[in-house]
XYZ file of C-alpha atoms in Angstrom:
700
model
C 50.152 -116.931 43.630
C 50.195 -115.604 47.198
C 53.935 -116.369 47.537
C 54.529 -114.475 44.308
C 52.510 -111.456 45.459
C 54.372 -111.438 48.793
C 57.728 -111.551 46.989
C 56.694 -108.767 44.605
C 55.525 -106.642 47.535
C 59.007 -106.963 49.029
C 60.792 -106.156 45.771
C 58.626 -103.296 44.458
C 57.061 -100.165 45.915
C 53.591 -101.179 44.762
C 50.808 -102.081 47.164
C 49.659 -105.674 47.468
C 46.199 -104.999 46.012
C 47.686 -103.171 43.027
C 50.119 -106.027 42.402
C 47.247 -108.521 42.418
C 45.328 -106.349 39.934
C 48.317 -105.977 37.608
C 48.958 -109.717 37.595
C 45.302 -110.382 36.781
C 45.357 -107.836 33.950
C 48.527 -109.352 32.498
C 47.080 -112.862 32.770
C 43.958 -111.639 30.949
C 46.126 -110.515 28.018
C 46.250 -106.772 28.716
C 49.282 -104.871 27.437
C 51.391 -102.538 29.536
C 50.507 -99.390 27.525
C 46.801 -100.195 27.981
C 47.151 -100.898 31.715
C 49.193 -97.721 32.255
C 46.743 -95.500 30.358
C 43.297 -96.975 30.961
C 43.470 -98.941 34.213
C 45.028 -96.370 36.564
C 42.550 -96.991 39.366
C 43.596 -100.635 39.463
C 47.335 -99.912 39.590
C 47.579 -96.842 41.792
C 48.427 -94.744 38.746
C 51.584 -96.697 37.809
C 52.965 -95.383 34.517
C 54.438 -97.499 31.716
C 58.011 -97.146 33.062
C 56.988 -98.399 36.511
C 55.027 -101.241 34.923
C 57.969 -102.241 32.709
C 60.196 -102.419 35.795
C 57.468 -104.391 37.560
C 57.277 -106.816 34.637
C 61.041 -107.432 34.836
C 60.876 -108.058 38.586
C 57.758 -110.207 38.140
C 59.422 -112.480 35.590
C 62.587 -112.752 37.721
C 60.513 -113.500 40.841
C 58.514 -116.121 38.993
C 61.759 -117.734 37.866
C 63.131 -117.629 41.435
C 60.048 -119.331 42.900
C 60.105 -122.008 40.207
C 63.793 -122.638 40.867
C 63.161 -122.881 44.629
C 60.646 -125.664 44.026
C 63.054 -127.401 41.667
C 66.003 -127.143 44.082
C 63.896 -128.483 46.971
C 62.812 -131.433 44.843
C 66.339 -132.216 43.600
C 67.870 -132.074 47.080
C 65.086 -134.299 48.434
C 65.825 -136.840 45.687
C 69.573 -136.908 46.448
C 69.730 -136.308 50.203
C 67.687 -135.300 53.221
C 66.141 -131.843 53.041
C 66.634 -130.613 56.588
C 64.436 -127.960 58.161
C 67.403 -125.567 58.260
C 68.069 -126.056 54.573
C 64.388 -125.759 53.771
C 64.336 -122.436 55.622
C 67.467 -121.248 53.758
C 65.808 -122.046 50.425
C 62.630 -120.199 51.429
C 64.604 -117.135 52.547
C 66.837 -116.986 49.448
C 65.955 -113.726 47.707
C 68.033 -114.233 44.575
C 69.148 -117.022 42.261
C 72.814 -116.649 43.223
C 72.131 -117.478 46.893
C 69.850 -120.323 45.859
C 72.480 -121.844 43.570
C 75.061 -121.627 46.379
C 72.720 -123.720 48.559
C 72.204 -126.273 45.789
C 75.834 -126.481 44.632
C 76.966 -129.294 47.023
C 74.101 -131.488 45.774
C 74.682 -130.959 42.067
C 75.583 -133.904 39.889
C 79.216 -133.256 39.087
C 81.477 -134.152 36.258
C 84.388 -136.412 37.117
C 86.557 -134.441 39.554
C 89.506 -135.213 41.773
C 87.193 -135.250 44.782
C 84.785 -137.672 43.097
C 87.663 -140.009 42.197
C 88.845 -139.922 45.808
C 85.348 -140.644 47.112
C 84.964 -143.556 44.693
C 88.158 -144.971 46.217
C 86.526 -144.870 49.654
C 88.522 -141.942 51.047
C 85.570 -140.004 52.523
C 86.152 -141.392 56.066
C 89.794 -140.306 55.901
C 88.663 -136.852 54.752
C 86.280 -136.653 57.733
C 89.109 -137.592 60.081
C 91.341 -134.925 58.554
C 88.570 -132.301 58.788
C 88.267 -132.942 62.518
C 92.063 -132.381 62.857
C 92.078 -134.314 66.143
C 95.014 -136.538 65.270
C 98.655 -135.629 65.308
C 100.505 -135.633 62.030
C 102.066 -139.016 62.791
C 98.777 -140.564 63.904
C 97.006 -139.268 60.801
C 99.682 -140.744 58.517
C 99.216 -144.042 60.327
C 95.460 -143.778 59.723
C 96.049 -142.959 56.045
C 98.069 -146.153 55.578
C 94.894 -148.163 56.276
C 93.463 -146.809 52.988
C 96.339 -148.057 50.829
C 94.457 -150.583 48.719
C 93.032 -150.940 45.224
C 94.103 -147.988 43.108
C 95.591 -146.181 46.140
C 99.249 -147.221 46.101
C 100.646 -145.119 48.981
C 99.599 -143.243 52.093
C 100.629 -140.002 50.318
C 98.029 -140.764 47.641
C 95.419 -141.426 50.311
C 96.164 -138.130 52.064
C 96.076 -136.268 48.744
C 92.686 -137.811 47.933
C 91.316 -136.828 51.341
C 92.602 -133.289 50.773
C 90.894 -133.187 47.368
C 87.584 -134.089 49.009
C 87.984 -131.338 51.602
C 89.109 -128.835 48.970
C 85.829 -129.388 47.106
C 83.763 -129.263 50.297
C 85.351 -125.930 51.208
C 84.797 -124.497 47.721
C 81.104 -125.424 47.844
C 80.177 -123.969 51.217
C 77.479 -121.290 50.628
C 78.674 -118.955 53.402
C 82.292 -119.144 52.252
C 81.311 -118.447 48.661
C 79.137 -115.509 49.648
C 81.791 -113.966 51.904
C 84.637 -114.188 49.376
C 82.379 -113.143 46.499
C 81.410 -110.019 48.428
C 85.072 -109.373 49.207
C 85.911 -109.572 45.487
C 83.027 -107.294 44.548
C 83.783 -104.670 47.204
C 87.551 -104.737 47.534
C 88.848 -106.742 44.574
C 90.714 -105.216 41.637
C 90.174 -105.582 37.919
C 93.658 -105.808 36.405
C 94.090 -105.521 32.635
C 97.334 -106.272 30.805
C 98.543 -106.032 27.233
C 98.901 -109.256 25.237
C 101.287 -110.002 22.392
C 98.635 -108.737 19.945
C 98.268 -105.406 21.765
C 98.554 -102.327 19.520
C 100.384 -99.470 21.242
C 98.308 -96.689 19.670
C 95.166 -98.730 19.133
C 91.678 -98.572 20.583
C 92.676 -100.092 23.913
C 95.840 -98.078 24.620
C 94.293 -96.494 27.744
C 93.376 -99.816 29.349
C 96.640 -101.809 29.286
C 98.506 -102.093 32.577
C 95.614 -100.620 34.555
C 94.236 -101.755 37.898
C 90.966 -100.476 39.300
C 88.666 -101.498 42.115
C 85.905 -103.753 40.845
C 83.310 -101.629 42.630
C 84.545 -98.473 40.875
C 84.708 -99.719 37.278
C 81.995 -97.903 35.262
C 79.936 -99.982 32.878
C 81.261 -98.405 29.680
C 84.882 -99.047 30.740
C 84.172 -102.662 31.643
C 82.565 -103.269 28.246
C 85.496 -101.587 26.506
C 88.042 -103.699 28.405
C 86.153 -106.917 27.686
C 85.995 -105.999 24.014
C 89.797 -105.729 24.172
C 89.864 -109.212 25.706
C 87.602 -110.515 22.951
C 89.908 -109.044 20.323
C 92.866 -110.631 22.158
C 94.668 -107.349 22.801
C 94.050 -107.450 26.549
C 93.919 -110.029 29.315
C 92.062 -109.452 32.592
C 92.259 -110.832 36.071
C 90.166 -110.134 39.154
C 92.451 -110.132 42.162
C 91.652 -110.018 45.861
C 93.463 -110.106 49.205
C 94.484 -113.772 49.412
C 96.424 -113.279 52.636
C 93.278 -112.053 54.348
C 91.354 -115.132 53.200
C 94.175 -117.424 54.375
C 94.064 -115.693 57.747
C 90.284 -116.232 57.950
C 90.731 -119.904 57.077
C 93.247 -120.377 59.878
C 91.103 -118.457 62.325
C 87.636 -119.796 61.517
C 88.009 -123.031 59.499
C 90.706 -124.837 61.461
C 89.345 -126.278 64.730
C 90.847 -124.643 67.806
C 91.656 -128.014 69.321
C 93.480 -129.040 66.092
C 96.583 -131.159 66.399
C 99.582 -131.154 64.082
C 97.588 -132.718 61.202
C 96.064 -129.252 60.739
C 98.886 -128.548 58.268
C 97.330 -131.110 55.910
C 93.910 -129.532 56.484
C 95.150 -125.988 55.873
C 96.846 -127.142 52.680
C 93.559 -128.714 51.511
C 91.596 -125.519 52.102
C 94.230 -123.371 50.391
C 94.124 -125.710 47.398
C 90.310 -125.497 47.309
C 90.561 -121.729 47.413
C 93.126 -121.373 44.623
C 92.100 -124.238 42.336
C 88.306 -124.267 42.713
C 86.766 -121.381 44.621
C 88.574 -118.300 43.271
C 88.314 -119.283 39.561
C 84.624 -120.083 40.053
C 83.932 -116.804 41.852
C 85.969 -114.822 39.329
C 83.646 -116.143 36.603
C 80.623 -115.212 38.730
C 81.948 -111.712 39.426
C 82.612 -111.218 35.722
C 79.063 -112.385 35.015
C 77.707 -109.910 37.567
C 79.821 -107.055 36.185
C 78.707 -107.940 32.673
C 75.059 -108.046 33.697
C 75.307 -104.648 35.399
C 77.232 -103.171 32.479
C 74.687 -104.551 30.009
C 71.772 -103.129 31.971
C 73.473 -99.722 32.235
C 74.331 -99.614 28.527
C 70.881 -100.855 27.519
C 69.303 -98.242 29.780
C 71.244 -95.542 27.908
C 70.103 -97.061 24.598
C 66.519 -96.947 25.817
C 66.704 -93.350 27.037
C 68.405 -92.216 23.829
C 65.805 -93.980 21.703
C 63.074 -92.422 23.818
C 64.453 -88.952 23.174
C 65.084 -89.645 19.489
C 61.549 -90.880 18.845
C 60.096 -88.017 20.864
C 61.867 -85.446 18.684
C 59.198 -82.920 17.653
C 57.942 -83.305 14.069
C 58.537 -80.436 11.636
C 55.021 -79.634 10.420
C 53.552 -77.350 7.775
C 56.745 -77.358 5.718
C 57.670 -78.815 2.357
C 61.066 -80.367 2.990
C 64.092 -81.212 0.884
C 66.026 -84.270 1.985
C 69.701 -84.338 1.007
C 71.887 -87.440 1.072
C 75.418 -85.995 0.677
C 78.189 -87.641 -1.351
C 81.227 -86.696 -3.399
C 81.729 -88.720 -6.595
C 78.157 -90.024 -6.939
C 76.619 -86.619 -6.175
C 74.116 -85.404 -3.585
C 70.720 -87.085 -3.867
C 67.751 -84.802 -3.356
C 64.189 -85.788 -2.471
C 61.221 -83.464 -1.932
C 58.386 -84.415 0.431
C 55.188 -82.464 1.109
C 53.701 -81.395 4.442
C 52.331 -84.926 4.962
C 55.673 -86.612 4.174
C 54.528 -87.784 0.732
C 57.295 -88.104 -1.852
C 57.097 -85.567 -4.708
C 60.298 -85.493 -6.782
C 63.996 -86.295 -6.739
C 67.198 -85.053 -8.361
C 70.989 -85.353 -8.166
C 73.439 -82.439 -7.881
C 77.256 -82.241 -7.755
C 78.173 -79.199 -5.656
C 81.189 -80.826 -3.984
C 84.457 -82.265 -5.170
C 85.441 -83.659 -7.587
C 83.023 -81.744 -9.860
C 82.383 -78.670 -7.705
C 79.481 -77.811 -10.026
C 78.032 -74.965 -8.007
C 76.121 -73.266 -10.833
C 74.098 -76.235 -12.087
C 73.527 -77.421 -8.522
C 72.254 -73.961 -7.603
C 69.872 -73.873 -10.564
C 68.416 -77.306 -9.784
C 67.860 -76.562 -6.076
C 66.300 -73.149 -6.750
C 63.978 -74.713 -9.345
C 62.767 -77.314 -6.853
C 62.430 -74.684 -4.131
C 60.269 -72.473 -6.339
C 58.208 -75.333 -7.755
C 57.253 -76.795 -4.370
C 57.751 -73.820 -2.014
C 60.415 -75.676 -0.050
C 60.988 -74.070 3.331
C 63.354 -76.462 5.075
C 66.306 -78.701 4.213
C 67.392 -81.904 5.987
C 71.035 -82.748 5.292
C 72.409 -86.150 6.209
C 75.471 -86.212 8.442
C 77.456 -88.740 6.402
C 80.334 -88.321 3.970
C 80.255 -84.889 2.331
C 77.842 -83.418 4.887
C 80.170 -80.581 5.809
C 80.745 -79.605 2.184
C 77.027 -79.861 1.393
C 76.233 -77.535 4.297
C 78.755 -75.075 2.852
C 76.917 -75.227 -0.488
C 73.560 -74.350 1.094
C 75.167 -71.659 3.257
C 76.625 -70.070 0.119
C 73.286 -70.427 -1.690
C 71.511 -68.628 1.134
C 74.102 -65.876 1.142
C 74.454 -65.343 -2.638
C 70.851 -65.889 -3.706
C 68.961 -65.027 -0.527
C 67.409 -68.465 -0.950
C 66.100 -68.689 2.614
C 66.676 -72.445 2.582
C 67.374 -72.916 6.252
C 68.802 -76.345 6.949
C 69.464 -78.726 9.800
C 71.700 -81.767 9.969
C 69.947 -85.107 10.429
C 71.569 -88.364 11.486
C 71.823 -90.792 8.580
C 72.173 -93.755 10.930
C 70.096 -96.593 9.558
C 69.104 -94.795 6.335
C 71.052 -97.240 4.171
C 69.572 -100.166 6.126
C 66.069 -98.895 5.426
C 66.827 -98.039 1.772
C 67.810 -101.601 0.958
C 65.005 -103.208 2.974
C 61.969 -104.967 1.542
C 59.803 -102.377 3.257
C 61.488 -99.550 1.303
C 61.201 -101.558 -1.917
C 57.482 -101.985 -1.323
C 57.021 -98.285 -0.506
C 59.104 -96.936 -3.410
C 59.481 -99.799 -5.903
C 60.576 -97.616 -8.828
C 63.213 -95.574 -7.014
C 66.917 -96.198 -6.572
C 68.133 -97.069 -3.052
C 70.038 -93.777 -2.838
C 66.863 -91.772 -3.501
C 65.032 -93.813 -0.872
C 67.798 -92.769 1.512
C 67.210 -89.063 0.746
C 63.462 -89.556 1.286
C 64.161 -91.209 4.651
C 66.391 -88.289 5.696
C 63.610 -85.805 4.888
C 60.915 -87.912 6.521
C 62.860 -88.387 9.756
C 62.831 -84.594 10.062
C 59.129 -84.383 9.179
C 58.037 -87.105 11.644
C 60.930 -88.896 13.383
C 58.739 -91.470 15.099
C 56.795 -92.548 12.020
C 60.028 -92.837 10.018
C 62.448 -94.337 12.516
C 60.147 -97.185 13.570
C 60.815 -98.611 10.116
C 64.469 -99.121 11.052
C 65.977 -101.600 13.498
C 66.729 -99.423 16.572
C 70.183 -101.023 16.818
C 71.043 -99.328 13.516
C 70.240 -95.825 14.758
C 73.565 -95.092 16.478
C 72.002 -94.310 19.853
C 74.513 -95.827 22.244
C 77.771 -97.685 22.647
C 78.821 -101.330 22.648
C 75.532 -102.491 21.182
C 77.161 -105.682 19.892
C 78.709 -106.448 23.280
C 75.552 -106.416 25.407
C 72.890 -109.100 25.810
C 71.083 -108.958 22.482
C 67.765 -110.328 23.755
C 67.643 -107.769 26.566
C 68.602 -104.975 24.178
C 65.955 -105.985 21.651
C 63.273 -106.190 24.347
C 64.226 -102.823 25.825
C 64.204 -101.033 22.490
C 60.946 -102.722 21.517
C 59.328 -101.707 24.815
C 60.514 -98.096 24.475
C 59.207 -97.881 20.918
C 55.850 -99.391 21.824
C 55.340 -97.204 24.878
C 56.130 -94.019 22.951
C 54.032 -94.874 19.914
C 51.051 -95.502 22.173
C 51.702 -92.382 24.224
C 51.634 -90.227 21.085
C 48.850 -92.089 19.274
C 48.631 -93.238 15.668
C 46.579 -91.841 12.788
C 45.133 -95.051 11.396
C 44.431 -93.542 7.974
C 48.022 -92.488 7.260
C 50.178 -94.799 9.384
C 52.403 -97.437 7.849
C 52.017 -101.091 8.788
C 55.279 -100.824 10.747
C 53.992 -97.968 12.891
C 50.634 -99.678 13.429
C 52.376 -102.885 14.536
C 53.603 -101.057 17.665
C 50.073 -100.134 18.779
C 48.979 -102.128 21.835
C 47.116 -105.290 20.865
C 48.181 -105.072 17.213
C 51.107 -107.066 15.848
C 52.743 -107.162 12.449
C 50.118 -109.514 10.984
C 47.069 -107.496 12.110
C 48.801 -104.266 11.052
C 49.077 -105.592 7.503
C 45.414 -106.611 7.629
C 44.497 -103.059 8.667
C 46.372 -101.659 5.660
C 44.640 -104.174 3.377
C 41.232 -103.216 4.792
C 42.068 -99.525 4.321
C 43.141 -100.086 0.723
C 39.999 -102.055 -0.083
C 37.405 -99.965 1.791
C 38.921 -96.501 2.004
C 39.739 -94.545 5.138
C 38.353 -95.500 8.528
C 35.595 -93.181 9.723
C 35.019 -94.795 13.149
C 37.173 -96.797 15.526
C 34.527 -99.507 15.678
C 35.363 -100.370 12.050
C 38.525 -101.983 13.394
C 36.383 -104.928 14.471
C 35.809 -105.685 10.780
C 39.542 -106.179 10.202
C 40.529 -109.796 9.799
C 42.104 -111.216 12.976
C 41.290 -108.183 15.120
C 38.967 -109.446 17.852
C 37.368 -107.822 20.880
C 40.460 -108.156 23.089
C 42.765 -106.602 20.501
C 40.209 -103.825 19.928
C 40.031 -103.129 23.666
C 43.821 -102.821 23.833
C 44.284 -100.766 20.648
C 41.265 -98.490 20.340
C 42.406 -95.790 22.768
C 45.702 -95.315 20.942
C 44.185 -94.997 17.467
C 43.374 -91.560 16.042
C 40.890 -90.760 13.268
C 40.928 -87.186 12.004
C 37.576 -85.881 10.743
C 35.817 -89.086 11.808
C 32.149 -89.496 12.652
C 32.824 -89.076 16.361
C 34.987 -86.176 17.606
C 36.253 -88.508 20.321
C 37.871 -90.729 17.696
C 40.644 -88.158 17.279
C 41.526 -88.314 20.959
C 43.002 -90.621 23.561
C 39.573 -91.216 25.098
C 38.878 -94.933 25.045
C 35.567 -95.942 23.370
C 34.540 -97.528 26.687
C 34.456 -93.955 28.075
C 32.613 -92.221 25.205
C 29.335 -92.122 27.141
C 31.096 -90.486 30.081
C 32.715 -87.953 27.737
C 29.307 -87.053 26.264
C 27.956 -86.265 29.745
C 30.721 -83.679 30.163
C 29.661 -81.764 27.045
C 28.875 -78.139 27.809
C 30.327 -78.166 31.324
C 33.034 -75.796 32.599
C 35.806 -78.376 32.674
C 38.415 -76.076 34.235
C 36.359 -75.571 37.397
C 34.859 -79.043 37.636
C 35.115 -80.865 40.973
C 36.585 -84.080 39.610
C 36.107 -86.085 42.802
C 32.381 -85.391 43.073
C 31.827 -85.717 39.319
C 33.664 -89.040 39.201
C 31.336 -90.417 41.894
C 28.309 -89.107 40.042
C 29.416 -90.681 36.739
C 30.643 -93.896 38.404
C 34.164 -93.624 37.012
C 37.581 -93.368 38.615
C 39.027 -89.939 39.363
C 42.160 -90.631 37.277
C 40.043 -91.781 34.343
C 37.879 -88.670 34.567
C 40.943 -86.410 34.680
C 42.329 -88.071 31.550
C 39.014 -87.636 29.727
C 38.914 -83.936 30.669
C 42.512 -83.497 29.510
C 41.655 -85.005 26.128
C 38.520 -82.869 25.765
C 40.532 -79.746 26.596
C 43.240 -80.546 24.011
C 41.677 -82.697 21.271
C 44.234 -84.390 19.024
C 47.093 -83.245 21.283
C 50.556 -84.569 20.416
C 52.850 -84.590 23.498
C 55.812 -83.850 21.227
C 54.365 -80.398 20.588
C 55.417 -79.296 24.082
C 59.096 -79.944 23.312
C 61.514 -77.328 21.857
C 61.411 -77.234 18.040
C 64.271 -78.475 15.865
C 66.713 -75.573 15.240
C 67.522 -74.620 11.640
C 70.547 -72.595 10.534
C 71.824 -70.677 7.510
C 75.608 -70.753 7.886
C 78.386 -73.149 8.884
C 81.238 -73.272 11.358
C 84.872 -73.782 10.345
C 87.245 -75.346 12.843
C 89.795 -72.689 11.805
C 87.379 -70.033 13.043
C 87.370 -71.538 16.525
C 89.711 -70.824 19.380
C 89.825 -71.929 22.979
C 87.495 -69.774 25.026
C 85.157 -69.008 22.102
C 81.484 -69.960 22.208
C 79.349 -71.998 19.815
C 75.839 -73.457 19.720
C 74.938 -77.012 18.804
C 72.602 -79.983 18.942
C 73.224 -83.124 21.023
C 73.541 -86.032 18.582
C 74.582 -88.926 20.828
C 75.006 -89.632 24.525
C 77.348 -92.124 26.170
C 78.213 -92.844 29.797
C 81.291 -90.622 29.680
C 79.964 -87.667 27.682
C 77.865 -86.299 24.841
C 78.606 -85.664 21.168
C 77.346 -82.336 19.862
C 76.878 -81.173 16.271
C 78.342 -77.665 16.147
C 78.481 -77.489 12.361
C 81.837 -79.235 11.895
C 82.641 -82.424 10.021
C 83.102 -84.190 13.360
C 80.866 -83.690 16.374
C 82.384 -81.902 19.352
C 82.490 -83.760 22.662
C 81.405 -82.610 26.113
C 82.982 -84.803 28.775
C 80.735 -85.608 31.735
C 83.046 -83.561 33.984
C 82.304 -80.485 31.847
C 78.515 -80.690 32.030
C 77.671 -79.348 35.444
C 79.189 -77.598 38.434
C 77.611 -80.340 40.544
C 78.816 -83.916 40.272
C 76.533 -86.011 38.063
C 76.468 -89.753 37.567
C 75.328 -89.728 33.937
C 75.026 -87.175 31.100
C 71.313 -87.955 30.793
C 70.804 -86.127 34.092
C 71.436 -82.809 32.319
C 71.222 -83.481 28.571
C 68.862 -85.128 26.122
C 69.180 -86.299 22.544
C 68.506 -83.577 19.935
C 68.628 -80.911 22.632
C 69.707 -77.511 21.344
C 72.507 -75.930 23.384
C 72.649 -72.161 22.737
C 75.990 -71.508 24.465
C 78.862 -74.002 24.705
C 82.449 -73.067 25.435
C 85.298 -74.439 23.301
C 87.945 -75.794 25.701
C 90.262 -77.722 23.367
C 90.952 -77.948 19.628
C 92.852 -80.648 17.732
C 93.101 -79.339 14.163
C 94.973 -82.409 12.950
C 92.274 -84.845 14.077
C 89.409 -82.369 13.675
C 88.366 -82.839 17.302
C 86.864 -80.163 19.540
C 86.409 -80.393 23.298
C 83.408 -78.513 24.684
C 82.117 -77.444 28.071
C 78.793 -76.389 29.527
C 80.575 -75.163 32.642
C 81.468 -71.690 31.460
C 84.785 -70.295 32.702
């Protein structure tokens, strides 16, 4: 344990005592949301993001230490573990360095070197490596090994060279030096294959060469997708002449005689045949790992922003799933997101039935006092927006609308969860309900959908799926717990993300609620089947009960702190000396501050501090735009190279990263966030044929 704590101290910014506390809490079954929120004194106030990073480093460090023990044992079994090697293993700070140390001792498949060694050519290889003999003397020495399967001195020399080629390719220092050279100065060259399509997806990548160290993650993933689809081939190249020069200068003994030509040839063969192909695979693996982490990070940040989108409260909403032939599906939900009624209208082609569509929408609006419309952004969205814009203009309907991403709506509609929630409704109506509900409460609705179906990043099928799933699951869990969950209205899916509660216990909570009515105290959770004291400890602080027996039950105050909260009743909290009061009440200062914050803003939802979702009445036509004109819009998606913005057109406009700030930025997320409203964006390019608009935040 001490070795692990020492390693974690080196790799994180956390103090040793805090690391020890975190490890103990994790070993005791505490969740990261719980540790971040209710054990701040033990962690130095580390938030959930810091703790997630710590967890990643902790697991990697644990794996490294385990591998060190394994490598030491394996080398001891197969050779002598020298003190120098033992020290190298102890000092290895990553798996790559450790595997370089172990490589010469690995059990190998049948190789040319192994065949040569089995023929007894190791002594000849040692003689060649010393390079003390002249060429003639070495040939004479090689003739002594012509026996058995070795039929000539040329074969003996070739075998000795094969042994030295493998030795060279397995030297840790050589591997590290050339690997670093490839990573820093190597080039990634991509070429078109016979299956390459001139005007296809990968047209900008064929025949390109770029420094490995400069290739951004999104471009690497795009190129490798081209390789996967057999339109591109890639090669990592490096300065071979420089390596050859280093071999001659540092690998050939200075006293070498004329047999050094054989030795140099062996090393060059080891470089070309064994070392470079091996390192090219490793460099690709490293590039892929970095690209995956970068892409997954963007996924996580986008999901964070999407789930933190402010809910639209105190409105009866109309969800609209646009379509042409099959009509636009309508679904009305009340202020609490409960489904009320549905209908189908045909305001777009081919029917263009404006009159009947108008009548139906106005009837629903009057019947339920609808005050907001959520229109899906799929096929027919543009035309449906035009219908509502006309309705507002002609009838003064005051049905302000906003466009909502449909991503994942069809996945949800056909799911068993949707069938259970709305068993008597068609899948298309379920889709319209989902569109309305994701405007009403994005978090509660979107947790029902696999995050990978929400269109919140690029190359989701190309990255490590386990890492992506973990990242998105962590982001969802952290946000759900940060906001809190109303136990009397939450779905089983939402409850399953609460710390300490999984899918099984969440279903048991719903069953208990259905059988016994609404929860009136948090302590009732202990009566739920399968929910023990540990799960209650982890979950209780994140549960909310409106109008419960205790006012604290509708807050983020943990039940373990209720007695402390009661002692603060009637005090002037704004002027309280928290340090002195914390000592008096025998609680931590951070804990006391959190309690005071909750008492000051009972039932506070952190999403309330964010800008509200913008609604609009009219639409934008691409024909109305011209370069230099200004529009407003909402950020719908963010990638490494730019952001896609809904400006009211059929296709989203695109702001390239170079058009986001006067200052150089490394990623769009430095200046933009998902669902952010941009009041003034300049139009810098228009492609009427493709319906594409280029935008800029850097106003000219």
